[in-house]
PDB file of C-alpha atoms in Angstrom:
ATOM      1  CA  UNK A   1      97.450 113.245  98.856  1.00 92.00           C
ATOM      2  CA  UNK A   2      98.193 110.101  97.925  1.00 95.00           C
ATOM      3  CA  UNK A   3     101.926 109.541  99.198  1.00 97.00           C
ATOM      4  CA  UNK A   4     103.674 105.461  98.766  1.00 98.00           C
ATOM      5  CA  UNK A   5     107.185 105.499 100.324  1.00 98.00           C
ATOM      6  CA  UNK A   6     109.236 102.386  99.242  1.00 98.00           C
ATOM      7  CA  UNK A   7     112.443 101.538 101.582  1.00 98.00           C
ATOM      8  CA  UNK A   8     114.327  98.960 103.498  1.00 98.00           C
ATOM      9  CA  UNK A   9     116.355  98.906  99.508  1.00 98.00           C
ATOM     10  CA  UNK A  10     120.280  98.338  99.542  1.00 98.00           C
ATOM     11  CA  UNK A  11     122.704  95.787  98.368  1.00 98.00           C
ATOM     12  CA  UNK A  12     123.274  92.430  99.868  1.00 98.00           C
ATOM     13  CA  UNK A  13     124.987  89.341  99.589  1.00 98.00           C
ATOM     14  CA  UNK A  14     123.240  86.180  97.413  1.00 98.00           C
ATOM     15  CA  UNK A  15     121.862  84.806  99.521  1.00 98.00           C
ATOM     16  CA  UNK A  16     121.323  87.017 101.754  1.00 98.00           C
ATOM     17  CA  UNK A  17     117.567  89.360 102.933  1.00 98.00           C
ATOM     18  CA  UNK A  18     115.889  91.978 102.472  1.00 98.00           C
ATOM     19  CA  UNK A  19     112.732  93.116 103.868  1.00 98.00           C
ATOM     20  CA  UNK A  20     111.058  95.841 101.648  1.00 98.00           C
ATOM     21  CA  UNK A  21     108.678  98.125 103.424  1.00 98.00           C
ATOM     22  CA  UNK A  22     105.526 100.563 101.265  1.00 98.00           C
ATOM     23  CA  UNK A  23     104.269 103.328 104.236  1.00 98.00           C
ATOM     24  CA  UNK A  24     101.413 104.824 102.515  1.00 98.00           C
ATOM     25  CA  UNK A  25      99.373 107.850 103.339  1.00 97.00           C
ATOM     26  CA  UNK A  26      96.713 109.569 101.989  1.00 95.00           C
ATOM     27  CA  UNK A  27      95.167 106.442 100.578  1.00 92.00           C
ATOM     28  CA  UNK A  28      92.265 104.078 101.723  1.00 92.00           C
ATOM     29  CA  UNK A  29      94.532 101.008 102.190  1.00 95.00           C
ATOM     30  CA  UNK A  30      92.923  98.743 103.224  1.00 95.00           C
ATOM     31  CA  UNK A  31      90.697  99.443 100.595  1.00 94.00           C
ATOM     32  CA  UNK A  32      93.504  99.217  97.737  1.00 96.00           C
ATOM     33  CA  UNK A  33      94.866  96.275  96.694  1.00 97.00           C
ATOM     34  CA  UNK A  34      98.404  96.078  96.609  1.00 98.00           C
ATOM     35  CA  UNK A  35     101.762  94.876  95.088  1.00 98.00           C
ATOM     36  CA  UNK A  36     104.935  94.871  94.317  1.00 98.00           C
ATOM     37  CA  UNK A  37     106.700  95.254  90.768  1.00 98.00           C
ATOM     38  CA  UNK A  38     110.018  95.724  89.613  1.00 98.00           C
ATOM     39  CA  UNK A  39     111.855  97.219  87.092  1.00 98.00           C
ATOM     40  CA  UNK A  40     115.867  96.327  86.308  1.00 97.00           C
ATOM     41  CA  UNK A  41     117.975  97.887  83.207  1.00 93.00           C
ATOM     42  CA  UNK A  42     116.272  96.795  80.200  1.00 94.00           C
ATOM     43  CA  UNK A  43     113.382  95.280  81.213  1.00 96.00           C
ATOM     44  CA  UNK A  44     110.261  95.418  81.497  1.00 97.00           C
ATOM     45  CA  UNK A  45     108.536  96.177  84.840  1.00 97.00           C
ATOM     46  CA  UNK A  46     107.448  93.349  86.163  1.00 97.00           C
ATOM     47  CA  UNK A  47     104.868  92.133  88.972  1.00 98.00           C
ATOM     48  CA  UNK A  48     106.907  90.388  92.090  1.00 98.00           C
ATOM     49  CA  UNK A  49     104.083  90.128  94.528  1.00 98.00           C
ATOM     50  CA  UNK A  50     100.417  91.112  95.102  1.00 98.00           C
ATOM     51  CA  UNK A  51      98.303  91.268  98.260  1.00 98.00           C
ATOM     52  CA  UNK A  52      94.554  91.624  98.510  1.00 97.00           C
ATOM     53  CA  UNK A  53      92.822  93.762 100.549  1.00 95.00           C
ATOM     54  CA  UNK A  54      92.472  91.607 103.794  1.00 94.00           C
ATOM     55  CA  UNK A  55      95.493  89.699 102.817  1.00 96.00           C
ATOM     56  CA  UNK A  56      93.231  86.491 101.741  1.00 97.00           C
ATOM     57  CA  UNK A  57      95.427  86.047  98.941  1.00 98.00           C
ATOM     58  CA  UNK A  58      98.851  86.171  97.095  1.00 98.00           C
ATOM     59  CA  UNK A  59      99.939  86.007  94.255  1.00 98.00           C
ATOM     60  CA  UNK A  60     104.069  85.655  93.077  1.00 98.00           C
ATOM     61  CA  UNK A  61     105.969  84.455  89.818  1.00 98.00           C
ATOM     62  CA  UNK A  62     107.473  81.952  89.870  1.00 98.00           C
ATOM     63  CA  UNK A  63     110.899  83.314  89.309  1.00 97.00           C
ATOM     64  CA  UNK A  64     110.156  84.576  93.238  1.00 98.00           C
ATOM     65  CA  UNK A  65     107.565  81.832  94.768  1.00 98.00           C
ATOM     66  CA  UNK A  66     108.877  80.338  97.339  1.00 98.00           C
ATOM     67  CA  UNK A  67     111.845  83.351  98.299  1.00 98.00           C
ATOM     68  CA  UNK A  68     109.152  86.246  98.734  1.00 98.00           C
ATOM     69  CA  UNK A  69     107.028  86.594 100.935  1.00 98.00           C
ATOM     70  CA  UNK A  70     104.428  89.954 100.944  1.00 98.00           C
ATOM     71  CA  UNK A  71     102.501  91.114 103.318  1.00 98.00           C
ATOM     72  CA  UNK A  72     100.317  93.883 104.973  1.00 98.00           C
ATOM     73  CA  UNK A  73      98.694  95.173 108.027  1.00 97.00           C
ATOM     74  CA  UNK A  74      96.160  97.801 107.174  1.00 97.00           C
ATOM     75  CA  UNK A  75      95.928  99.847 110.587  1.00 97.00           C
ATOM     76  CA  UNK A  76      99.682 100.562 109.866  1.00 97.00           C
ATOM     77  CA  UNK A  77      99.385 101.293 106.625  1.00 98.00           C
ATOM     78  CA  UNK A  78     102.067  99.745 105.540  1.00 98.00           C
ATOM     79  CA  UNK A  79     103.229  96.928 102.454  1.00 98.00           C
ATOM     80  CA  UNK A  80     105.753  94.717 103.305  1.00 98.00           C
ATOM     81  CA  UNK A  81     108.261  92.298 101.456  1.00 98.00           C
ATOM     82  CA  UNK A  82     110.032  89.673 102.486  1.00 98.00           C
ATOM     83  CA  UNK A  83     113.065  88.768 100.226  1.00 98.00           C
ATOM     84  CA  UNK A  84     114.550  85.981 101.424  1.00 98.00           C
ATOM     85  CA  UNK A  85     117.992  83.771  99.114  1.00 98.00           C
ATOM     86  CA  UNK A  86     118.139  86.756  97.061  1.00 98.00           C
ATOM     87  CA  UNK A  87     119.978  86.195  93.873  1.00 98.00           C
ATOM     88  CA  UNK A  88     121.934  88.603  91.540  1.00 98.00           C
ATOM     89  CA  UNK A  89     118.797  88.733  89.154  1.00 97.00           C
ATOM     90  CA  UNK A  90     116.630  89.569  91.590  1.00 98.00           C
ATOM     91  CA  UNK A  91     118.838  93.352  91.206  1.00 98.00           C
ATOM     92  CA  UNK A  92     115.854  95.992  90.790  1.00 98.00           C
ATOM     93  CA  UNK A  93     113.876  99.290  91.383  1.00 98.00           C
ATOM     94  CA  UNK A  94     111.372  97.355  93.556  1.00 98.00           C
ATOM     95  CA  UNK A  95     108.036  99.752  93.610  1.00 98.00           C
ATOM     96  CA  UNK A  96     105.030  99.404  95.690  1.00 98.00           C
ATOM     97  CA  UNK A  97     101.367  99.659  93.892  1.00 98.00           C
ATOM     98  CA  UNK A  98      98.229 100.313  95.132  1.00 97.00           C
ATOM     99  CA  UNK A  99      95.332  99.735  92.850  1.00 97.00           C
ATOM    100  CA  UNK A 100      91.171 100.513  94.167  1.00 92.00           C
ATOM    101  CA  UNK A 101      89.866  98.260  90.875  1.00 81.00           C
ATOM    102  CA  UNK A 102      86.538  99.440  92.337  1.00 83.00           C
ATOM    103  CA  UNK A 103      86.150 103.294  92.230  1.00 81.00           C
ATOM    104  CA  UNK A 104      85.459 105.370  89.066  1.00 87.00           C
ATOM    105  CA  UNK A 105      87.780 105.660  87.611  1.00 88.00           C
ATOM    106  CA  UNK A 106      89.629 102.867  89.101  1.00 87.00           C
ATOM    107  CA  UNK A 107      93.084 104.245  90.596  1.00 92.00           C
ATOM    108  CA  UNK A 108      96.398 103.125  90.857  1.00 95.00           C
ATOM    109  CA  UNK A 109      98.976 105.019  92.425  1.00 97.00           C
ATOM    110  CA  UNK A 110     102.737 104.460  92.581  1.00 98.00           C
ATOM    111  CA  UNK A 111     106.102 104.846  95.346  1.00 98.00           C
ATOM    112  CA  UNK A 112     109.302 106.393  93.818  1.00 97.00           C
ATOM    113  CA  UNK A 113     111.093 102.807  93.810  1.00 98.00           C
ATOM    114  CA  UNK A 114     114.224 101.575  95.641  1.00 98.00           C
ATOM    115  CA  UNK A 115     116.769 100.091  94.692  1.00 98.00           C
ATOM    116  CA  UNK A 116     118.516  96.456  95.900  1.00 98.00           C
ATOM    117  CA  UNK A 117     121.561  95.502  94.163  1.00 98.00           C
ATOM    118  CA  UNK A 118     122.203  91.932  94.937  1.00 98.00           C
ATOM    119  CA  UNK A 119     125.897  91.637  94.591  1.00 97.00           C
ATOM    120  CA  UNK A 120     129.179  89.328  95.519  1.00 93.00           C
TER     121      UNK A 120
END
């Protein structure tokens, strides 16, 4: 059974930092493209960051570019999201996502999410 378990969320003041982790099990982690998504109340789930299997490329939307950094440790089967200079608009539930595109059928997995609240 594939499990993705996020941790590291919490309450932080604007301008502060948090580091999220996603621990994977039951998954060929090194063969999965990993991403962080977030969903704020009343809004669509949006991509926050994406990283390729070998960390050769990362992708960020403009809203977080320069503030967030995605990384992974394939040996530890763990995904990270370093979030700096947090803003109130970053408040959301953050989800870990794994995609194994080159399988038949393609496989996608989600964690349960961790709440990030940025407020003074």
